[in-house]
Short mmCIF file of C-alpha atoms and ligand atoms in Angstrom, two decimals:
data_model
loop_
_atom_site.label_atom_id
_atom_site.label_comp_id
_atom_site.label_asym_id
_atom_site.label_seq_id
_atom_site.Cartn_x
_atom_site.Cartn_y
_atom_site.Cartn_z
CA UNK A 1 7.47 -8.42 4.91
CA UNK A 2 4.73 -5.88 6.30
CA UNK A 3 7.20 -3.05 7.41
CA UNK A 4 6.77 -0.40 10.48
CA UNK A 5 5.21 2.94 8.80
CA UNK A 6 4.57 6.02 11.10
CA UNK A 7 1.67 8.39 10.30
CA UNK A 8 1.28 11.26 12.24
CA UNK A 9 1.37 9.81 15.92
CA UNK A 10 0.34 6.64 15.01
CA UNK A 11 2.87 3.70 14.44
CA UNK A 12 1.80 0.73 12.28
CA UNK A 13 3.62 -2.35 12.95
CA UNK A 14 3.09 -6.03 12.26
CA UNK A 15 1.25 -7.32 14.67
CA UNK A 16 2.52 -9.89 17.09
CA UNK A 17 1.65 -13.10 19.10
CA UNK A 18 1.35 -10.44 22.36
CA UNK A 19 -1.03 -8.06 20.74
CA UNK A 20 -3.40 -11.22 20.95
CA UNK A 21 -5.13 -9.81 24.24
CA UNK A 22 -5.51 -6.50 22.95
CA UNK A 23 -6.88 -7.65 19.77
CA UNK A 24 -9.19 -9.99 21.67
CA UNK A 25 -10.49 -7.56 23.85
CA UNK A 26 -11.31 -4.35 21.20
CA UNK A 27 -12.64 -6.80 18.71
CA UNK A 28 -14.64 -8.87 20.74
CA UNK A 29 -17.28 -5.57 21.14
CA UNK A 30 -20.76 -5.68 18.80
CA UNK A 31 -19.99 -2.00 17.37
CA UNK A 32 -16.61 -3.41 16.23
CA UNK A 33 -18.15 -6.63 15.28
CA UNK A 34 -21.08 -5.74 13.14
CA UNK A 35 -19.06 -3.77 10.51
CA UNK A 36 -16.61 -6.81 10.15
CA UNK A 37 -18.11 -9.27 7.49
CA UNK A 38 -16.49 -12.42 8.46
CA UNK A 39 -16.48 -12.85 12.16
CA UNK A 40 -18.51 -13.99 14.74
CA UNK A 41 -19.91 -13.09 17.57
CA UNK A 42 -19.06 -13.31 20.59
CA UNK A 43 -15.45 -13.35 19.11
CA UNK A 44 -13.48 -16.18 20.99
CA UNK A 45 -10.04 -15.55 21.76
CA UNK A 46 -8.35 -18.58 19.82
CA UNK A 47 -9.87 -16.38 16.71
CA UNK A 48 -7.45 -13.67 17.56
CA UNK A 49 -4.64 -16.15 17.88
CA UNK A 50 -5.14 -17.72 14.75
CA UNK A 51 -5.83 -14.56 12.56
CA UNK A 52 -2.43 -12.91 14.00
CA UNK A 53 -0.59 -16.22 12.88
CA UNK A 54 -2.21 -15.60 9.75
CA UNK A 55 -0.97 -12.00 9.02
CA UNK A 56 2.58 -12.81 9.67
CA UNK A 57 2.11 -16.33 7.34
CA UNK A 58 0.71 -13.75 5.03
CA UNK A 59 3.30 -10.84 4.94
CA UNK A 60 5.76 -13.57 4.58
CA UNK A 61 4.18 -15.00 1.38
CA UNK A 62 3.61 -11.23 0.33
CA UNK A 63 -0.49 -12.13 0.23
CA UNK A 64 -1.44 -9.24 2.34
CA UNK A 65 -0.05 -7.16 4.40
CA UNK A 66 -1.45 -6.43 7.72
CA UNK A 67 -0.73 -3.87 10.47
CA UNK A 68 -1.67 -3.13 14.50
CA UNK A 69 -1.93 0.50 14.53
CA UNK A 70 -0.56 2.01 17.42
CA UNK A 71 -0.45 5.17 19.74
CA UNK A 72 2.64 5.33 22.28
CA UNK A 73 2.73 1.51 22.31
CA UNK A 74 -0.85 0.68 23.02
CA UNK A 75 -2.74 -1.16 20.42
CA UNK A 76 -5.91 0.88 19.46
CA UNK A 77 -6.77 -1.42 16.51
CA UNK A 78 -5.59 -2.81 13.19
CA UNK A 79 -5.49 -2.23 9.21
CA UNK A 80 -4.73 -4.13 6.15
CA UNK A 81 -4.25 -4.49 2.21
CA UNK A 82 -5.28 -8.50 0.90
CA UNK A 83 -3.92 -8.53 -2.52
CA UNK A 84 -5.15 -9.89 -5.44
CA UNK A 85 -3.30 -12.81 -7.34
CA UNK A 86 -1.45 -10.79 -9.92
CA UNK A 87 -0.41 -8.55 -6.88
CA UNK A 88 -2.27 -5.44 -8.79
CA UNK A 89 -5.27 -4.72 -6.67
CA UNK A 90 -6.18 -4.99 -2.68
CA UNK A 91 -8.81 -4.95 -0.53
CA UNK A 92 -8.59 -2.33 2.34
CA UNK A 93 -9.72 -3.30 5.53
CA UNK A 94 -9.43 -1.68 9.12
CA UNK A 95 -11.18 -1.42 12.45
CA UNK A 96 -10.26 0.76 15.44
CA UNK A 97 -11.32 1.03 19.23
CA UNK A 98 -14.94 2.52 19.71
CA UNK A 99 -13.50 4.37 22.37
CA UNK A 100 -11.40 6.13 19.68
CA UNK A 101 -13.51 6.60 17.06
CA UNK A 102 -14.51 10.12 15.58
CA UNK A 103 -11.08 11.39 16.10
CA UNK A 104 -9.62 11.07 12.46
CA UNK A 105 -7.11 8.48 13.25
CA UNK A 106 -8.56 6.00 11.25
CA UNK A 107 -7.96 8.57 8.32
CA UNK A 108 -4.57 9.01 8.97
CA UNK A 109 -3.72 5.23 9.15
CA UNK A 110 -4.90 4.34 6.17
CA UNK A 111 -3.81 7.33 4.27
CA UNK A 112 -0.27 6.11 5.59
CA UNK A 113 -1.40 2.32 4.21
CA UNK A 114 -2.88 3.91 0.79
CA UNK A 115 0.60 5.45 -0.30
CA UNK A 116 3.05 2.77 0.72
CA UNK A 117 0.42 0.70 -1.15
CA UNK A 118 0.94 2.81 -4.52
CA UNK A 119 4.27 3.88 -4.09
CA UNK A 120 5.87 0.79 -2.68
CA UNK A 121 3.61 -1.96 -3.22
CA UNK A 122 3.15 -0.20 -6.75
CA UNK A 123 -0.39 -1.25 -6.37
CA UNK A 124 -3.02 -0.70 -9.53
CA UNK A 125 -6.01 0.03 -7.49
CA UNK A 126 -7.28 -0.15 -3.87
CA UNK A 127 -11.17 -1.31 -3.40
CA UNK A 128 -12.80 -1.26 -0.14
CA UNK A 129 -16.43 -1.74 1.34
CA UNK A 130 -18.70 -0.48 3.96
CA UNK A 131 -22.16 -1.82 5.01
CA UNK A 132 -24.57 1.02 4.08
CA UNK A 133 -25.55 1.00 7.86
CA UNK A 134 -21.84 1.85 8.84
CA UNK A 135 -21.87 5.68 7.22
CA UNK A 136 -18.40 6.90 9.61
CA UNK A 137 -16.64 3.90 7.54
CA UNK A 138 -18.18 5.31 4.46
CA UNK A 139 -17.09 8.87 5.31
CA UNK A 140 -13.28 7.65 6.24
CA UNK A 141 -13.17 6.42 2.31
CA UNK A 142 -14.35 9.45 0.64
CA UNK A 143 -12.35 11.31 2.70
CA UNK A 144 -9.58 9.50 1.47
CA UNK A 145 -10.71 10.03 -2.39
CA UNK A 146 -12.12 6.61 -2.80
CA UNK A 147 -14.95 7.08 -5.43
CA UNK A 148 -18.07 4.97 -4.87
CA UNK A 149 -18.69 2.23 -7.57
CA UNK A 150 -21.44 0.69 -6.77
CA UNK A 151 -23.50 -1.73 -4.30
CA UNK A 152 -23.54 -5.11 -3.49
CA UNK A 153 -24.60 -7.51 -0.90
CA UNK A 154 -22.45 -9.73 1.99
CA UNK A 155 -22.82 -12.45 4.17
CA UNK A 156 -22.10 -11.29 7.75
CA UNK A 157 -21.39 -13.57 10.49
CA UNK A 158 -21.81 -12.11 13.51
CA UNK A 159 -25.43 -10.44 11.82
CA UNK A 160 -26.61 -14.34 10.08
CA UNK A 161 -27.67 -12.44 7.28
CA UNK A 162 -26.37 -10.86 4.01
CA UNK A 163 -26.20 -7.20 4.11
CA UNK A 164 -26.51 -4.30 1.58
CA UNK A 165 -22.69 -2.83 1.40
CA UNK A 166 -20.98 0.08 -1.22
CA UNK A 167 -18.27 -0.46 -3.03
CA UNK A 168 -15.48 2.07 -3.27
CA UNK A 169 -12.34 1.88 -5.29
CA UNK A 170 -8.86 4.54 -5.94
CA UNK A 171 -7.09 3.83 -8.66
CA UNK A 172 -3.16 4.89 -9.17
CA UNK A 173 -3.73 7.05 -11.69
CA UNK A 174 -5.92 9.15 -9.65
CA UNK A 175 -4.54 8.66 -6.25
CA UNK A 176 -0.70 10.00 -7.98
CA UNK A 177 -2.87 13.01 -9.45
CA UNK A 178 -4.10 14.01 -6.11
CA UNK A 179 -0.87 13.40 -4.67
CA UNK A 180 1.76 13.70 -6.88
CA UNK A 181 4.79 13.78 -4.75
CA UNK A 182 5.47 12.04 -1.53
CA UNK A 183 4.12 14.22 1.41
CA UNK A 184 7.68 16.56 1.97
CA UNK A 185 8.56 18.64 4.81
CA UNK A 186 7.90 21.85 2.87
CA UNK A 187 7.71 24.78 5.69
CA UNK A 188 4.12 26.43 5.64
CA UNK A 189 3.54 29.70 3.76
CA UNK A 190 4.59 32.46 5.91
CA UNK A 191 1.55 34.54 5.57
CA UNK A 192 2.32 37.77 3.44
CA UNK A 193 3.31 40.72 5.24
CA UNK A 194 1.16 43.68 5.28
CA UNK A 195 3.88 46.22 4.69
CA UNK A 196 4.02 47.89 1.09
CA UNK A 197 7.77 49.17 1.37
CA UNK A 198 10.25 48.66 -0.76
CA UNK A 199 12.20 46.10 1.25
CA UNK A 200 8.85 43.41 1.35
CA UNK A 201 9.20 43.28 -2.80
CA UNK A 202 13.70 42.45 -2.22
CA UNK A 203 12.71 40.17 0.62
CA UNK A 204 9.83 38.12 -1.95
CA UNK A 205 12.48 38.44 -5.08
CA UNK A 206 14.87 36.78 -2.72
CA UNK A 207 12.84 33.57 -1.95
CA UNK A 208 14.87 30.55 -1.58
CA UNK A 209 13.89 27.24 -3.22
CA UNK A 210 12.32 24.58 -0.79
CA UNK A 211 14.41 22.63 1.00
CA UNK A 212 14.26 18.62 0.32
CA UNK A 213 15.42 16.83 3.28
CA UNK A 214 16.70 13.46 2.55
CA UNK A 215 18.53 11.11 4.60
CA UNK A 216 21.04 8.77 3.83
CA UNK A 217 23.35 6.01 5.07
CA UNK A 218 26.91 4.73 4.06
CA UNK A 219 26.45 1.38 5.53
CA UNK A 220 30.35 -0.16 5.60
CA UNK A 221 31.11 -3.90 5.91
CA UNK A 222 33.65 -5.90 7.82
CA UNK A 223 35.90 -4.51 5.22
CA UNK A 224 35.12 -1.09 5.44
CA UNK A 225 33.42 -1.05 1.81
CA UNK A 226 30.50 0.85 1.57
CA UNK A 227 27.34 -0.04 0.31
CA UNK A 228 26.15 2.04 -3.03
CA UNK A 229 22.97 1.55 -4.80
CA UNK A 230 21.94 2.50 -8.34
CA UNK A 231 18.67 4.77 -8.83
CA UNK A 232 16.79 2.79 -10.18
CA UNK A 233 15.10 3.27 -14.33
CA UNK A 234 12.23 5.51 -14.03
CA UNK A 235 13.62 7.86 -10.91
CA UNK A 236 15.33 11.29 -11.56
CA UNK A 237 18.99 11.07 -11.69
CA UNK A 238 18.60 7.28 -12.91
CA UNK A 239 21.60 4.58 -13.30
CA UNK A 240 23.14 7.38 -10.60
CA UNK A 241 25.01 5.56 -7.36
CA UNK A 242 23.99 6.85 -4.52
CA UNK A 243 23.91 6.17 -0.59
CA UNK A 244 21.04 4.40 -0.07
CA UNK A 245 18.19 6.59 1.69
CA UNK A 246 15.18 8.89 0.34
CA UNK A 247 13.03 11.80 1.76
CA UNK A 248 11.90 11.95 5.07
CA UNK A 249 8.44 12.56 5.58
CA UNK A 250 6.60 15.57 7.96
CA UNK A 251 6.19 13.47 10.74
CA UNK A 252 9.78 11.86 11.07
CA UNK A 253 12.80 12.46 12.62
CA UNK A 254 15.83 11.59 10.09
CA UNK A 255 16.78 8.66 12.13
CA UNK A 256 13.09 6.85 11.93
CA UNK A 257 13.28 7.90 8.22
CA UNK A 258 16.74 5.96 7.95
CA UNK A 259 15.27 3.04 9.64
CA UNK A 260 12.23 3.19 7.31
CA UNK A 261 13.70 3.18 4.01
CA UNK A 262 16.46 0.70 5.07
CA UNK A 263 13.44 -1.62 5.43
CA UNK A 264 11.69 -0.58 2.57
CA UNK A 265 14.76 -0.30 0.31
CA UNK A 266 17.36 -3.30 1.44
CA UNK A 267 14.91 -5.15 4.33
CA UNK A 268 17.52 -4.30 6.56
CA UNK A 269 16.75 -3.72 10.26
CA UNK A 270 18.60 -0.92 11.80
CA UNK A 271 16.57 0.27 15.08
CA UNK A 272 19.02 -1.66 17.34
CA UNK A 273 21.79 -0.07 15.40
CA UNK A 274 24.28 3.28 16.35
CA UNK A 275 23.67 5.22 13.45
CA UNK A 276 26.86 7.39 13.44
CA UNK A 277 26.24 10.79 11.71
CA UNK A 278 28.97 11.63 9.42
CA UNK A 279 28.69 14.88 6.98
CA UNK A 280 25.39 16.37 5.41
CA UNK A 281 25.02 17.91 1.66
CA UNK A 282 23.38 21.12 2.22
CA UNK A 283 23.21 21.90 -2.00
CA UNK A 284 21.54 23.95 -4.43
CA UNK A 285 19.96 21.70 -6.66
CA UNK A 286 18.06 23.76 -9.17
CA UNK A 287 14.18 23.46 -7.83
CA UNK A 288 15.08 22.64 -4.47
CA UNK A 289 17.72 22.69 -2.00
CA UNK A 290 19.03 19.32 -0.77
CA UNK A 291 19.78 18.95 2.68
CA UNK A 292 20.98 15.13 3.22
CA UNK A 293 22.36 14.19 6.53
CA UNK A 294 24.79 11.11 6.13
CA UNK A 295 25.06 8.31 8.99
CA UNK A 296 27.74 5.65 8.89
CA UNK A 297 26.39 2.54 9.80
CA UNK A 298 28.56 -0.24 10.56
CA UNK A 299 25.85 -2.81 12.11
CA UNK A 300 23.01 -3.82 11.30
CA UNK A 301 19.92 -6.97 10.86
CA UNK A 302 19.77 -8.75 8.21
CA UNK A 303 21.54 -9.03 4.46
CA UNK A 304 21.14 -5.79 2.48
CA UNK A 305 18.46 -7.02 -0.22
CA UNK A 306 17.82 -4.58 -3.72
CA UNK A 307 13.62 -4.86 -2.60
CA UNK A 308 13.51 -2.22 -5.47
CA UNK A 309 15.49 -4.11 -8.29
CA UNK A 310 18.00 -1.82 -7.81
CA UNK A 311 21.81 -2.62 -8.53
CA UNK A 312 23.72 -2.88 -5.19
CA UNK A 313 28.16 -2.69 -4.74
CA UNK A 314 30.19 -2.87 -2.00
CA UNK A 315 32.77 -0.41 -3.03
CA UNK A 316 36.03 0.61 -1.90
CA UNK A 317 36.45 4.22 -0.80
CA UNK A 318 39.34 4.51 -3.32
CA UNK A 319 36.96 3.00 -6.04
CA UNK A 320 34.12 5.43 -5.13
CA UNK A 321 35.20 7.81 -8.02
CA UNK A 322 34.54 4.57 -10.82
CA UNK A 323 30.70 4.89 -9.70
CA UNK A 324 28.93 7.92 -11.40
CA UNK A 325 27.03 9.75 -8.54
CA UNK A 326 24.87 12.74 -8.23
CA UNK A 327 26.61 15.89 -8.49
CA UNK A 328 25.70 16.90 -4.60
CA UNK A 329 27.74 13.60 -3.54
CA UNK A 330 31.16 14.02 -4.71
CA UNK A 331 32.54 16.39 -1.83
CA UNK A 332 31.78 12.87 0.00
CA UNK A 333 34.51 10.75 -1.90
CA UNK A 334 37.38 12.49 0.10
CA UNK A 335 35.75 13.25 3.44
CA UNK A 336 35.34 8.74 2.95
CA UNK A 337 38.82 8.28 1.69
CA UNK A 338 40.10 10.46 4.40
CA UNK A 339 37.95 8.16 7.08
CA UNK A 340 38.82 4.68 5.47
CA UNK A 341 42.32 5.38 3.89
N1 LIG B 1 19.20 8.58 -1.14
C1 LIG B 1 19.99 9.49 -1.71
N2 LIG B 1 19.46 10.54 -2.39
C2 LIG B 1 20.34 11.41 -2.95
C3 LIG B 1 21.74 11.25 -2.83
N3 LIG B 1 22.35 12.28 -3.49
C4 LIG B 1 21.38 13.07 -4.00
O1 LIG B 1 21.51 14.08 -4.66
N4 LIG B 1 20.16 12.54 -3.67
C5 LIG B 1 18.88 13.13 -4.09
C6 LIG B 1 18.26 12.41 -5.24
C7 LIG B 1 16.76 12.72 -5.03
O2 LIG B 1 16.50 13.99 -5.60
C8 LIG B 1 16.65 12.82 -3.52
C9 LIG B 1 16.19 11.52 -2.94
O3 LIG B 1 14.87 11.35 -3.27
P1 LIG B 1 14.25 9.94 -3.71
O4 LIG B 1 13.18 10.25 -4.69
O5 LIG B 1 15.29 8.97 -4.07
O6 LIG B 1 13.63 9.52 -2.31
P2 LIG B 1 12.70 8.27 -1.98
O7 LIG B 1 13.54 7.04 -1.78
O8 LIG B 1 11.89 8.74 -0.81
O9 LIG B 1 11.93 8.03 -3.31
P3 LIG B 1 10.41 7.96 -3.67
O10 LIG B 1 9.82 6.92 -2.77
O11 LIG B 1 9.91 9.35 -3.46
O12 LIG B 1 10.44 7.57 -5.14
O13 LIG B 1 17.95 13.10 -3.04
C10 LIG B 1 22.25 10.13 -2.12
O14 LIG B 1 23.45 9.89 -2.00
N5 LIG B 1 21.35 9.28 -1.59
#
């Protein structure tokens, strides 16, 4: 199911039978028009309708995965991944309002798109294309590392003729090279002091490790077991129990980070939920220091589902101790015992 991703200010959602207006309205302009291959022009409104019914027919048969971005609730245009049959490779497409354009936020969306692709979608490679007369589309995929592979030629509709286009493509390989960890809230470098005395040199010998900020959430059933999941093969700390959660990214608050990676991780919808928070793991752990807040969550949508392949148990806080966990987590088994008895 095409999830809710934030990216800077923007908010990409899946798009919905109301957004059919909006949609109509910013697509149905020539300058939007012309760089899209397969519509016409003018762009009747039943087209709208019928592509939104489309994405969400889509996302549901995981075929592609299609998104409105948004800006404090107003629809300001749309972006997508089409996969290929053996789920490797997709085509990236996008538009976004003329009115907006030249403002970088069609950079930011699909950067956001690009690594939920690789790192959730665990995609192979991402192609796109740009008519050679559209050089600000061009520029949006460089800028996002895409390498140019070569040229080919396209029917478009709303043109009646084929036109010249260049192929780009980012593989995983490179795209994990360039980015190798998920974006994390690492304060900026203070910029060195000026002073030469003898204090500056303690101060810099004295640097503390970055500071990981994860956040997690015991989730507890009707009968006040909690939820644990098992990191998965190929993760640090793997066959580890853990509370479900992962880092939250620069532009999140911990709550929107909970509600995020309950999606991502057990399709579980918790933005209508009270998320209750509990303790928080402020640890040493060797490269970094972990700072973990903990919500209990007693409500939520949906039936916690392991999207990841992880193991999942609903464990007893008196059990808790039977489930090997990260070092950082076992001041936690009391504080639960304490609260569930
Ligand atoms: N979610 C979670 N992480 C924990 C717990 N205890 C603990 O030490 N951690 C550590 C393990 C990892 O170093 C870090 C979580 O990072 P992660 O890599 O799992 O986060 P993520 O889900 O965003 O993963 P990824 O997409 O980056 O692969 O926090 C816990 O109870 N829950």
């Amino acid at each position: 199911m095409t999830p809710e991703l934030k990216a800077a200010n923007l908010v990409l959602r899946p798009l919905t039978h109301e957004d059919t207006p909006h949609v109509h309205r910013l697509v149905n302009d020539w300058k939007v028009v012309r760089t899209l291959s397969s519509l016409p022009f003018p762009y009747p409104r039943d087209l709208a309708e019928k592509w939104i019914r489309s994405t969400q027919e889509d996302s549901q048969a995981g075929h592609a995965y299609h998104f409105a971005i948004t800006r404090e609730n107003i629809l300001i245009g749309a972006i997508g991944l089409v996969l290929s049959e053996d789920k490797k490779t997709a085509s990236l497409g996008y538009w976004i309002s003329p009115a907006l354009w030249g403002q970088g936020l069609t950079t930011v969306a699909a950067q956001r798109i690009i690594e939920w692709g690789f790192r959730f979608l665990k995609l192979e490679k991402i192609t796109a294309d740009a008519a050679i007369d559209n050089p600000a589309s061009c520029a949006v995929l460089k800028k996002l590392d895409f390498q140019e592979v070569g040229k080919s030629t396209r029917r478009f509709l709303s043109r009646g003729q084929n036109c010249e286009v260049t192929l780009f493509e980012l593989n995983r390989a490179r795209f994990l090279e360039l980015n190798p960890t998920p974006p994390l809230p690492i304060p900026e470098e203070k910029p060195k002091p000026v002073s030469t005395s003898p204090e500056v040199t303690t101060t810099h010998s004295l640097r503390k490790p970055k500071t990981l900020l994860v956040v997690a959430a015991a989730l507890l059933n009707l009968e006040n077991k909690i939820l644990l999941a098992q990191r998965p093969e190929g993760k640090p700390l793997a066959g580890l129990w853990e509370f479900p959660g992962g880092k939250v990214e620069i532009h999140e608050t911990p709550e929107q980070a909970l509600i995020r990676e309950m999606q991502e991780e057990l399709n579980i919808d918790l933005t209508a939920s009270c998320l209750a928070p509990f303790t928080f793991i402020s640890e040493n752990v060797g490269e970094f220091h972990l700072l973990m807040p903990l919500f209990v969550v007693r409500r939520w949508q949906g039936t916690p589902f392991p999207k990841e392949g992880q193991n999942l148990a609903w464990v007893n806080a008196a059990d808790l101790a039977k489930y090997p966990m990260p070092d950082p987590d076992l001041p936690l088994i009391p504080l639960f015992q304490e609260l569930l008895g």
